[in-house]
PDB file of C-alpha atoms in Angstrom:
ATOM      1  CA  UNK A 128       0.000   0.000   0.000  1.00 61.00           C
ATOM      2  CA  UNK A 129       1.048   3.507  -1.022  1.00 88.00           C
ATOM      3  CA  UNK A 130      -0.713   6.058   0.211  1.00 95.00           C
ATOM      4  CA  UNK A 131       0.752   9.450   0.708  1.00 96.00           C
ATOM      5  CA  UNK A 132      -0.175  12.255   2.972  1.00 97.00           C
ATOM      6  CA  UNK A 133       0.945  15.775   2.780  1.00 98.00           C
ATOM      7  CA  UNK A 134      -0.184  18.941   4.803  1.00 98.00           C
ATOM      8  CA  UNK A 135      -1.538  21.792   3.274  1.00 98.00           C
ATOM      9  CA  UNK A 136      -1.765  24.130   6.477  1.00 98.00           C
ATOM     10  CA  UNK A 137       0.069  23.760   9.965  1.00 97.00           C
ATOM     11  CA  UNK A 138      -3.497  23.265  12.167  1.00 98.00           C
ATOM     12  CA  UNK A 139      -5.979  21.808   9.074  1.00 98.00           C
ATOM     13  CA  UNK A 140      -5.879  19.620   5.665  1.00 98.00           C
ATOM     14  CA  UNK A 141      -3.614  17.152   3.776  1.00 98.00           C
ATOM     15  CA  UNK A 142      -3.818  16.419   0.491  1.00 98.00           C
ATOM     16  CA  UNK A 143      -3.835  12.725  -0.901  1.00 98.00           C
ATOM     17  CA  UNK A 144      -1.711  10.555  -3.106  1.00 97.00           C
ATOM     18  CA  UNK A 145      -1.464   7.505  -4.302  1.00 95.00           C
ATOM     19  CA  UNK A 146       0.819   5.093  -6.542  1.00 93.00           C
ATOM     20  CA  UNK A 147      -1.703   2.655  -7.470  1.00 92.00           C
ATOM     21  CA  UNK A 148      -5.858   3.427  -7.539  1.00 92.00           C
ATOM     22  CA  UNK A 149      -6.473  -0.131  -6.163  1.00 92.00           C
ATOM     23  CA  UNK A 150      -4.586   0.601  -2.733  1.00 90.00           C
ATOM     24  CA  UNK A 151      -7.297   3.047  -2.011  1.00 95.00           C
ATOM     25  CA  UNK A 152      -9.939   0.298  -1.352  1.00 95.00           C
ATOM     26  CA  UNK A 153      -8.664  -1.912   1.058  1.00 95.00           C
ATOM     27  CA  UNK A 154      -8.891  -1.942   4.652  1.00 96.00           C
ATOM     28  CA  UNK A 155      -5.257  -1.422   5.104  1.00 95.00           C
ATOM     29  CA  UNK A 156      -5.962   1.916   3.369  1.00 96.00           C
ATOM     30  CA  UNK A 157      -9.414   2.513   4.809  1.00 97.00           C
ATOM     31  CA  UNK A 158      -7.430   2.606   8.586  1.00 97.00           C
ATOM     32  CA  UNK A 159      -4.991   4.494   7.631  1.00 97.00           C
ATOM     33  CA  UNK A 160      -6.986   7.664   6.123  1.00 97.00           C
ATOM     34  CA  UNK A 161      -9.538   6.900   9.280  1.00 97.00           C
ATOM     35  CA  UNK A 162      -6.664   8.133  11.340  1.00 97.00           C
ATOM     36  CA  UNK A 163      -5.331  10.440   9.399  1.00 98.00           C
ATOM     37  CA  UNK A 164      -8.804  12.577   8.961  1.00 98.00           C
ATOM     38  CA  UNK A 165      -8.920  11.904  13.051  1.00 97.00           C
ATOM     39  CA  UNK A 166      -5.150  13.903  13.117  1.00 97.00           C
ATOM     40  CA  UNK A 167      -5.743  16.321  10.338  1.00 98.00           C
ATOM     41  CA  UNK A 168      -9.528  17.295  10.295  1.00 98.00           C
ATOM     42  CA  UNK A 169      -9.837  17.445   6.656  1.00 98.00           C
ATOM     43  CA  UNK A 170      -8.456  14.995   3.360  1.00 98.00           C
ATOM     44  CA  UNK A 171      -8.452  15.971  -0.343  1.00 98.00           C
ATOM     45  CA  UNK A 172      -8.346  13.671  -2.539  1.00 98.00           C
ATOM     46  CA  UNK A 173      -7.750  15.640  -5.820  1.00 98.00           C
ATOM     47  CA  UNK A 174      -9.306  14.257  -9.228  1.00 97.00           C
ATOM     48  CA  UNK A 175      -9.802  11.201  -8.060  1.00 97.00           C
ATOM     49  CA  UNK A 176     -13.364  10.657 -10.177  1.00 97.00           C
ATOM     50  CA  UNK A 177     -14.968   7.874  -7.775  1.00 97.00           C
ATOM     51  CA  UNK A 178     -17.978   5.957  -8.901  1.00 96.00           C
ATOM     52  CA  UNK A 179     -20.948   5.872  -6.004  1.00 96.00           C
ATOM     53  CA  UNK A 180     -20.000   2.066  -5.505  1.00 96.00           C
ATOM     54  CA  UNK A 181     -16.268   3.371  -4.934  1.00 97.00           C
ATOM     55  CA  UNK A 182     -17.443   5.892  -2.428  1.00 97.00           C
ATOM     56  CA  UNK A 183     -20.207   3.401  -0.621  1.00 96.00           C
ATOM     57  CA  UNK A 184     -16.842   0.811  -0.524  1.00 96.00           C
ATOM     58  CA  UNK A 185     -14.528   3.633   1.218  1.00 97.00           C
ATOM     59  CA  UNK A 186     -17.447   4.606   3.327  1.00 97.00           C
ATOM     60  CA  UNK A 187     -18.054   1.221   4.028  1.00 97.00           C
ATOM     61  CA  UNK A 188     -14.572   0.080   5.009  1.00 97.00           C
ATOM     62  CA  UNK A 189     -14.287   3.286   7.173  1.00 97.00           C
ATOM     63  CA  UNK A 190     -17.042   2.563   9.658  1.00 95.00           C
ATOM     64  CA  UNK A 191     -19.951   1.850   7.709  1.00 89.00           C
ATOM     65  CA  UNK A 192     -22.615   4.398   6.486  1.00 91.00           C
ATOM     66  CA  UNK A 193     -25.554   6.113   7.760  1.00 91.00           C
ATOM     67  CA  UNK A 194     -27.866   8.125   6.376  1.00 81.00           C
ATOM     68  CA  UNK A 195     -28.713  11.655   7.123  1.00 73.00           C
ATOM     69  CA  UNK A 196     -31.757  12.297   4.807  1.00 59.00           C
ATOM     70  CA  UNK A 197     -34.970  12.841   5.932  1.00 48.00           C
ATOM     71  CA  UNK A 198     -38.479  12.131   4.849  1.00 43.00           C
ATOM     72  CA  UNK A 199     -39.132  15.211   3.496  1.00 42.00           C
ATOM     73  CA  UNK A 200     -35.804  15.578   1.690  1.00 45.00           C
ATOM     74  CA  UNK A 201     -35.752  11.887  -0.142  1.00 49.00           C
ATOM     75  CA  UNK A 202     -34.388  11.492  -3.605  1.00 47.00           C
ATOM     76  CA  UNK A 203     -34.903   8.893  -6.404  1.00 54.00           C
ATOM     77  CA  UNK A 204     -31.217   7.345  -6.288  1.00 57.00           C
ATOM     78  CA  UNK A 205     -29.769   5.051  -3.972  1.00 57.00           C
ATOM     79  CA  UNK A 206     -30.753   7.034  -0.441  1.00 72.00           C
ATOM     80  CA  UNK A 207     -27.005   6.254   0.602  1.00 87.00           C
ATOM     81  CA  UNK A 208     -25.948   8.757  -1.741  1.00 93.00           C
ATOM     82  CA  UNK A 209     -27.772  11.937  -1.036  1.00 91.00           C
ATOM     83  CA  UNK A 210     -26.960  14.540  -4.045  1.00 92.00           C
ATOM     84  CA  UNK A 211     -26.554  18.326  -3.081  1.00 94.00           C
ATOM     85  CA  UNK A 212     -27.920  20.293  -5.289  1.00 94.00           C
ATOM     86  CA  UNK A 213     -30.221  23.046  -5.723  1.00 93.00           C
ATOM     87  CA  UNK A 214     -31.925  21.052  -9.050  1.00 91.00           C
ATOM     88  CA  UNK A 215     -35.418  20.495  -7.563  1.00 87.00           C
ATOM     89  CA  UNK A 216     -35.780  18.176 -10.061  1.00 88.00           C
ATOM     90  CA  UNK A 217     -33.554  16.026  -7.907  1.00 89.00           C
ATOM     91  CA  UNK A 218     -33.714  17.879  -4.693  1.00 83.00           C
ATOM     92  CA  UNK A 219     -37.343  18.343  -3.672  1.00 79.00           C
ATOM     93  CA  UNK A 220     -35.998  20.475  -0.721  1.00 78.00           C
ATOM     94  CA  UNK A 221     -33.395  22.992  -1.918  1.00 83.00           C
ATOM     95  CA  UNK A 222     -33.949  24.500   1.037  1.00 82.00           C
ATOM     96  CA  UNK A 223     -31.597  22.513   3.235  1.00 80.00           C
ATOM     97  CA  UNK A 224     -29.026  23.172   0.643  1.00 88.00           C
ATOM     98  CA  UNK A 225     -29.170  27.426   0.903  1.00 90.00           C
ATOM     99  CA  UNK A 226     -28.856  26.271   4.701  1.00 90.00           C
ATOM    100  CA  UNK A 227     -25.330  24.953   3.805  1.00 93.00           C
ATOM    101  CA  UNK A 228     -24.079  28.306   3.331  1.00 96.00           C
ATOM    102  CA  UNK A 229     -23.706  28.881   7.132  1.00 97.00           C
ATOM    103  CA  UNK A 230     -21.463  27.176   9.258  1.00 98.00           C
ATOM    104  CA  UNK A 231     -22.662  23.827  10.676  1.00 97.00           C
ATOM    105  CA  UNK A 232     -21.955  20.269  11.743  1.00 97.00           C
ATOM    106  CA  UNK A 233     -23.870  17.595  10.390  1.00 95.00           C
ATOM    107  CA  UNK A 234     -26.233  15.299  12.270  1.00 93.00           C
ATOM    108  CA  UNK A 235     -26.663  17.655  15.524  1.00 95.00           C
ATOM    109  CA  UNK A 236     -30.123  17.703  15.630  1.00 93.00           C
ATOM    110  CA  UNK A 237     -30.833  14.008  15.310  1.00 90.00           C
ATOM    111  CA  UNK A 238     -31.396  11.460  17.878  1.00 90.00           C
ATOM    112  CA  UNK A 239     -28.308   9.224  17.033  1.00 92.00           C
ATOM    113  CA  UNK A 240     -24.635  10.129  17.657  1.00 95.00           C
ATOM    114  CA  UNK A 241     -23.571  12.858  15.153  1.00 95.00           C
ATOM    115  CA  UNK A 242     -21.650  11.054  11.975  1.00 96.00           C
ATOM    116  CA  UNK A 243     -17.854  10.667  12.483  1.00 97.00           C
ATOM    117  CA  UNK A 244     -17.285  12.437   9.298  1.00 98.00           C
ATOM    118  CA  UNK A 245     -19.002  13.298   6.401  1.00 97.00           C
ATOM    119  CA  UNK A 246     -17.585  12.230   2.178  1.00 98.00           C
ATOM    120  CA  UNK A 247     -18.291  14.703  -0.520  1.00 98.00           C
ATOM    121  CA  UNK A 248     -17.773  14.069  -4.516  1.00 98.00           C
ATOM    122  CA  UNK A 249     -17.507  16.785  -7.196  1.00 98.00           C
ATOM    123  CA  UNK A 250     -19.549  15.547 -10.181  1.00 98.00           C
ATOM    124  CA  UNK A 251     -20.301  19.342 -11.392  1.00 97.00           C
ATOM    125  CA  UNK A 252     -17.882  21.830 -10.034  1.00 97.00           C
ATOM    126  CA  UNK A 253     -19.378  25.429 -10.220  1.00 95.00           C
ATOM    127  CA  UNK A 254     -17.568  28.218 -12.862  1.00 93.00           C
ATOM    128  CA  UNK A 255     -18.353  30.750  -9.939  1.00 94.00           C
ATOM    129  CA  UNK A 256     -18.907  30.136  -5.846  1.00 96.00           C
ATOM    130  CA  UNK A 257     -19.434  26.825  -4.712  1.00 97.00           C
ATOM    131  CA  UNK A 258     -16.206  26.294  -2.712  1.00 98.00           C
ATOM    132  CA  UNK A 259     -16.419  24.541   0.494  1.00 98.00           C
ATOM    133  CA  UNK A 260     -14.471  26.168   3.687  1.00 98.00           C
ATOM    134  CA  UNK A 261     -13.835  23.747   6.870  1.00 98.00           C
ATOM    135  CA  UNK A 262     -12.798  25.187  10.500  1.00 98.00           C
ATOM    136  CA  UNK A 263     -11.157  22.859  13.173  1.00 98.00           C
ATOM    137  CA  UNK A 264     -13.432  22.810  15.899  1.00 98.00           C
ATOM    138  CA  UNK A 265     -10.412  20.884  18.067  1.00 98.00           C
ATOM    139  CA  UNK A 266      -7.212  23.306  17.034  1.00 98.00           C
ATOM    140  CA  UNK A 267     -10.307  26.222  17.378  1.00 98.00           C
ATOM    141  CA  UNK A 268     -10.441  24.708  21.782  1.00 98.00           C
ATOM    142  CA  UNK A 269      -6.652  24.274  22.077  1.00 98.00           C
ATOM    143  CA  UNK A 270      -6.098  27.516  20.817  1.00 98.00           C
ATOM    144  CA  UNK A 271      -7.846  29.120  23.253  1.00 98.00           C
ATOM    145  CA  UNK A 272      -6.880  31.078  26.353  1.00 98.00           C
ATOM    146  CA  UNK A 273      -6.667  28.747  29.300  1.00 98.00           C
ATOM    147  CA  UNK A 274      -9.491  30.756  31.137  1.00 98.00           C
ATOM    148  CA  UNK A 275     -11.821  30.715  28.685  1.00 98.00           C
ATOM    149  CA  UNK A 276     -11.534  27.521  28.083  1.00 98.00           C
ATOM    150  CA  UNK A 277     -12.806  27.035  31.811  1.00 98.00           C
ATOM    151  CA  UNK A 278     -15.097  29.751  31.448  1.00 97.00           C
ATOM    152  CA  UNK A 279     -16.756  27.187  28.428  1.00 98.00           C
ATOM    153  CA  UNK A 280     -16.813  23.911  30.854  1.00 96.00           C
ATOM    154  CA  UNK A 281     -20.630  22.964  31.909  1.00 96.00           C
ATOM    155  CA  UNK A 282     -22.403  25.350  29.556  1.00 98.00           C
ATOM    156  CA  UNK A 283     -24.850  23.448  27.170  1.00 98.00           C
ATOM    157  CA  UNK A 284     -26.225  25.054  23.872  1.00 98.00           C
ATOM    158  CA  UNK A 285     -29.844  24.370  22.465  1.00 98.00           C
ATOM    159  CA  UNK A 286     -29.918  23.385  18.880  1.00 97.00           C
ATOM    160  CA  UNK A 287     -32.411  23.365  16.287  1.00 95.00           C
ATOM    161  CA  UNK A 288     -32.940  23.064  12.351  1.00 91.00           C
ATOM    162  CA  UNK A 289     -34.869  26.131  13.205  1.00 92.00           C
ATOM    163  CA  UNK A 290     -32.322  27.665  14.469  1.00 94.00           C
ATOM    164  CA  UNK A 291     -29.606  27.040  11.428  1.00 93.00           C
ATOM    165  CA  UNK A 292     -32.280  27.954   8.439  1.00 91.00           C
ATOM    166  CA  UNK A 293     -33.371  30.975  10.410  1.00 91.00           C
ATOM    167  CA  UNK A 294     -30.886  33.036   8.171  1.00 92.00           C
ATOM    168  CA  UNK A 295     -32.722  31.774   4.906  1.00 90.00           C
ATOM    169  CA  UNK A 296     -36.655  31.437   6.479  1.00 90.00           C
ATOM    170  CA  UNK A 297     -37.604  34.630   4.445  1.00 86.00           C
ATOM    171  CA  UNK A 298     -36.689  32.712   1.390  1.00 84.00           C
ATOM    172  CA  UNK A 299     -38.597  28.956   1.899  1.00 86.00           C
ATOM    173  CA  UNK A 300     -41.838  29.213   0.851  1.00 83.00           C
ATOM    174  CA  UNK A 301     -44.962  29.781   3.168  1.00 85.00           C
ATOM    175  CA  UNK A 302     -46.464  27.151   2.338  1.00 79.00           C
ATOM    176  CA  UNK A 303     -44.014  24.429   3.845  1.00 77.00           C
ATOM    177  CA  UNK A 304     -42.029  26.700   5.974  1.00 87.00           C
ATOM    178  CA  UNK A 305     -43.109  25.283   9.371  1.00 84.00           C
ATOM    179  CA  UNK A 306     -42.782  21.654   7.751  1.00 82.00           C
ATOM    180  CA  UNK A 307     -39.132  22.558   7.268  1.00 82.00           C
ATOM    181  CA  UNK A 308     -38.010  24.607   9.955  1.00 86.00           C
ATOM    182  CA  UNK A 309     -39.512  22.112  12.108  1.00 83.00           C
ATOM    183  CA  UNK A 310     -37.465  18.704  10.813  1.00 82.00           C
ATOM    184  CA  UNK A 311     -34.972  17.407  13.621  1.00 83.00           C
ATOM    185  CA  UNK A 312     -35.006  17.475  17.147  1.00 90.00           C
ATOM    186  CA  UNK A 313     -33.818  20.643  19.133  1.00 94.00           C
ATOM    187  CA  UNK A 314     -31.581  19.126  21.289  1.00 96.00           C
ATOM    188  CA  UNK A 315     -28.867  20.110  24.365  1.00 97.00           C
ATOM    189  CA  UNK A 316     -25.231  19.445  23.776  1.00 98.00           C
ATOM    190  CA  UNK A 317     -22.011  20.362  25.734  1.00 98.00           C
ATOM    191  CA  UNK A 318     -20.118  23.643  24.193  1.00 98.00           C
ATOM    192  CA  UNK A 319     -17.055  21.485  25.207  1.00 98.00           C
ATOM    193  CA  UNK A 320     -17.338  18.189  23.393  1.00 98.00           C
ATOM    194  CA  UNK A 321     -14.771  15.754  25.405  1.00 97.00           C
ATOM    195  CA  UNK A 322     -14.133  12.418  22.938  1.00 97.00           C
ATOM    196  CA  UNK A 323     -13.481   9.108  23.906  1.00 95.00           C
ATOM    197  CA  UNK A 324      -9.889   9.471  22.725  1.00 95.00           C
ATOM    198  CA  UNK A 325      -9.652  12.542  25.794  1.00 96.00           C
ATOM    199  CA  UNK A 326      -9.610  15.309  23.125  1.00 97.00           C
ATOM    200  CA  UNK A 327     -11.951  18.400  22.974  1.00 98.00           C
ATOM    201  CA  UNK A 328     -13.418  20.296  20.667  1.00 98.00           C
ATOM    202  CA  UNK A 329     -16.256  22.904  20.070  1.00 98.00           C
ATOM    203  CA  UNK A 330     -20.091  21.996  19.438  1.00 98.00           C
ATOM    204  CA  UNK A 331     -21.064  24.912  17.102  1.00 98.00           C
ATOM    205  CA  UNK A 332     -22.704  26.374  14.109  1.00 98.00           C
ATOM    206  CA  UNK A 333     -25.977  27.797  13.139  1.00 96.00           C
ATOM    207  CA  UNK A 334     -27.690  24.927  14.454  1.00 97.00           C
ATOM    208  CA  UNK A 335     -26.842  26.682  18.372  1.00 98.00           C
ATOM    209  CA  UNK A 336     -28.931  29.106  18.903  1.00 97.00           C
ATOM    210  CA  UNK A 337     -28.395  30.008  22.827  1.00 97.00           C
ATOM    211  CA  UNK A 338     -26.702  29.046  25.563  1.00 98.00           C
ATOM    212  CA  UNK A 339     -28.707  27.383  28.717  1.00 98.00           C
ATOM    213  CA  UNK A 340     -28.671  29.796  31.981  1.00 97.00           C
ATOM    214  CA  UNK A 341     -27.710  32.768  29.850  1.00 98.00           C
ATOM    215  CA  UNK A 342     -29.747  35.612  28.294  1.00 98.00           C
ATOM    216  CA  UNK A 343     -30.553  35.173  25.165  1.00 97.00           C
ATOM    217  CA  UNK A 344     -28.148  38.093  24.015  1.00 98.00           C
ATOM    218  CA  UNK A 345     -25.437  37.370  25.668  1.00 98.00           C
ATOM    219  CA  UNK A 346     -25.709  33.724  24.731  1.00 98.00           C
ATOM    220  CA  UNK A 347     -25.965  34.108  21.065  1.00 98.00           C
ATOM    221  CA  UNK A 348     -22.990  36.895  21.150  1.00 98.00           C
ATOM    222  CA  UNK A 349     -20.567  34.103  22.820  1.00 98.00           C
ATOM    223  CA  UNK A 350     -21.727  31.495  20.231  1.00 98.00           C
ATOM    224  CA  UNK A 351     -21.215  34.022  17.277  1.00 98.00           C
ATOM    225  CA  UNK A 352     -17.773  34.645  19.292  1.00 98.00           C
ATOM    226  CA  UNK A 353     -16.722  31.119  19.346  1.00 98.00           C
ATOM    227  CA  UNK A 354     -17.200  30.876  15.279  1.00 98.00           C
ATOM    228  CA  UNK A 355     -15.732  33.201  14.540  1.00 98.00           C
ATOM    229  CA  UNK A 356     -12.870  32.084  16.809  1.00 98.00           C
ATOM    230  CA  UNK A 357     -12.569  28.922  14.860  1.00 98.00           C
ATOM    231  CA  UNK A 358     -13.201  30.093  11.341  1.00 98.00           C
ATOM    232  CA  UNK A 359     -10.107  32.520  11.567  1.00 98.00           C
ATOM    233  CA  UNK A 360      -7.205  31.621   8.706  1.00 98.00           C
ATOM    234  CA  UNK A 361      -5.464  29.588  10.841  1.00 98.00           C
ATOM    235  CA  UNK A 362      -7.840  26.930  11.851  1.00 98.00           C
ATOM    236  CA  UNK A 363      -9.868  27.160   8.692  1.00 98.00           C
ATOM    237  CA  UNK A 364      -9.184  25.656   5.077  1.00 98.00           C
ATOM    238  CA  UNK A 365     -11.130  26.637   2.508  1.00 98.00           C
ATOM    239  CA  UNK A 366     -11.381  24.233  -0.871  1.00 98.00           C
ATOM    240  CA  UNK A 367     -12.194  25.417  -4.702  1.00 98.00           C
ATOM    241  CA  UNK A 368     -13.520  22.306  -6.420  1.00 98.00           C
ATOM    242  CA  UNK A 369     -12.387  20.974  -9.750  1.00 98.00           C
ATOM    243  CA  UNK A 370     -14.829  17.832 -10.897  1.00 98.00           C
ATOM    244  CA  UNK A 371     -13.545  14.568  -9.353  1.00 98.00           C
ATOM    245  CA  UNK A 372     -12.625  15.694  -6.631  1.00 98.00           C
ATOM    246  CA  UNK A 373     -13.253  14.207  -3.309  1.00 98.00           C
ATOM    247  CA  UNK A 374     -13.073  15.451   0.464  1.00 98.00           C
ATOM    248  CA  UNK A 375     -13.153  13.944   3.567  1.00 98.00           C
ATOM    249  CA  UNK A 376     -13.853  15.781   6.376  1.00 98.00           C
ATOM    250  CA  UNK A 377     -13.876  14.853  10.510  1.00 98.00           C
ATOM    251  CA  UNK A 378     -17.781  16.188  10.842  1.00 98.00           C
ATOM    252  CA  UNK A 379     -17.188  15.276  14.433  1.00 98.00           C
ATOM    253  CA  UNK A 380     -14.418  18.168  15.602  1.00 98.00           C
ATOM    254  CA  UNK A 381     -15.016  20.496  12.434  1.00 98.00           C
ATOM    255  CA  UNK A 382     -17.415  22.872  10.716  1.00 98.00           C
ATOM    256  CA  UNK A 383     -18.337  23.583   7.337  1.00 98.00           C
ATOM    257  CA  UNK A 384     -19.866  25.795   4.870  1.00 98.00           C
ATOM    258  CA  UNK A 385     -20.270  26.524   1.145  1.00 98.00           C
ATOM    259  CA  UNK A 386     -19.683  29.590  -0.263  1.00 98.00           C
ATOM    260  CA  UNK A 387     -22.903  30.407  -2.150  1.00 96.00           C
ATOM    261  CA  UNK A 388     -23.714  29.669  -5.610  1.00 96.00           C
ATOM    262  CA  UNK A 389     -26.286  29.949  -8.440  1.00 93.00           C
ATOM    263  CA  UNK A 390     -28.243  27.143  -8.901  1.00 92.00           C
ATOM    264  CA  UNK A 391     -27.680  27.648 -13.052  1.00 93.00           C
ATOM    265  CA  UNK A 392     -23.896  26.800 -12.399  1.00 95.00           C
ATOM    266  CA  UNK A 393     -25.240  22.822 -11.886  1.00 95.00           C
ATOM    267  CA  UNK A 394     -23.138  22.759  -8.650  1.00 97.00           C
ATOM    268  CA  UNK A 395     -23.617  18.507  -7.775  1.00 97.00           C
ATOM    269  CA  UNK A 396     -21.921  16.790  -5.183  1.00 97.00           C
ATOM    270  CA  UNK A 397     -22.482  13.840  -4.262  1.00 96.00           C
ATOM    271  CA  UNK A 398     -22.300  13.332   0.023  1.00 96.00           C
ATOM    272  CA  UNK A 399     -22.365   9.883   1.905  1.00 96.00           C
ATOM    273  CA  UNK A 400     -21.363   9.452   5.970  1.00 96.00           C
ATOM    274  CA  UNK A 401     -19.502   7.592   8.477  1.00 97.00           C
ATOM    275  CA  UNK A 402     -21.818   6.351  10.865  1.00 96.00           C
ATOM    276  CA  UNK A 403     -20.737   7.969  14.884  1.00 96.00           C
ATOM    277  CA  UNK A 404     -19.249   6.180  17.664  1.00 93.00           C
ATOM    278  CA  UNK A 405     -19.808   8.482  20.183  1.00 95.00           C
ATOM    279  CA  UNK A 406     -22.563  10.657  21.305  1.00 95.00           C
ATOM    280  CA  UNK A 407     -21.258  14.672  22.052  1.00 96.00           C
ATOM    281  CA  UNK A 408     -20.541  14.282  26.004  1.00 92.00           C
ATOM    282  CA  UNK A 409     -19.031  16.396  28.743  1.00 85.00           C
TER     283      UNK A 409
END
């Protein structure tokens, strides 16, 4: 097996090579890029042009998928394989796609442990926009000041779909905008995330939308603090796709956002996950 890893910033991202195609789908391989998105946060693979049976097989090998879509949000392919686009031809809830424009983690808001990490394929890379930005949610906590990360032990945030689309609400139609605003749970997490493996990171995004025990200003201000804490240069990587390219991302201690699009560039990416281990804890 040949598989080579090289960093493209000091706290976020390596980029992928390989010597032969076939090394990439093995188990040998599938452990070693499992721990190398678990040190890094974020893999590009560049070009690499996977099939959806490729992806399913590195998905697979990695911890086995799960599936994110909802019943409101189904497509006609293989539900594994959830397409993001804004093509309502294909995606009868575009919706959920503008609310990708804001930073989030995936899978907050659901009553499962939140994915380990999430896969994303370029089959139509976007002439304008469209590039995807990632923020380290674990360099984000150990670069903070020792008090405040003690000031941040014990608080909980409340989070909600609501909550992350409320940017974008004026935009979803009346007529279904309680039916979408109102998918997922709104659910209490730890700002302070401590792993199994002893590590900590941040629980935040657009899906927090105040902090338990404090006002409702104040809360929101600290949460809007702690983003943009993590989404400064040197936690954050941002990625301009070229078609056949593939990402891997930690969803678990990271992030992410697109930077918007129109829907006329065709943007499609094709997005599977890595089912969790571990549900967020104190």
């Amino acid at each position: 097996m040949a598989i080579h890893f090289e960093n493209i910033k000091e706290f976020i991202g390596s980029r992928v090579s390989w010597d032969y195609r076939v090394d990439l789908f093995t188990p040998e391989a599938a452990d070693a890029i499992r721990a190398k998105v678990e040190e890094r946060t974020v893999l590009v693979f560049p070009q690499i042009d996977l099939t959806d049976e490729e992806q399913l097989k590195i998905t697979d090998l990695m911890g086995g998928k799960v599936r994110l879509t909802g019943r409101f949000n189904k497509q006609d392919n293989d539900e594994d394989v959830y397409q993001v686009t804004l093509d309502e031809k294909i995606n009868p809830q575009p919706e959920y796609v503008l609310g990708t424009f804001f930073w989030h983690m995936d899978g907050i808001t659901v009553d499962m442990p939140p994915p380990f990490a999430t896969l994303l394929s370029c089959r139509i890379a976007p002439n304008k926009g469209g590039e995807t930005e990632f923020a380290s949610t674990y360099a984000a906590y150990e670069g903070l000041p020792d008090e405040e990360k003690e000031a941040l032990e014990g608080m909980k945030a409340v989070h909600s779909v609501r909550a992350s689309l409320s940017p974008i609400a004026d935009a979803i139609p009346e007529k279904h905008r309680e039916k979408v605003l109102g998918i997922g749970l709104i659910k209490e997490h730890p700002v302070v995330w401590k792993h199994d493996s002893g590590r900590k990171s941040l629980v935040i995004g657009t899906t927090a939308d105040h902090i338990v025990g404090l006002d409702i200003p104040s809360g929101r201000a600290l949460l809007i603090r702690l983003q943009e804490w993590a989404a400064q240069p040197a936690f954050s990587l941002r990625h301009k796709w070229s078609k056949g390219d593939f990402v891997i991302w930690d969803n678990t201690g990271a992030m992410h956002r697109a930077i918007p699009y129109d829907k006329s560039t065709g943007r499609m990416m094709h997005r599977t996950s890595i089912a969790g281990t571990e549900a967020v804890a104190a």
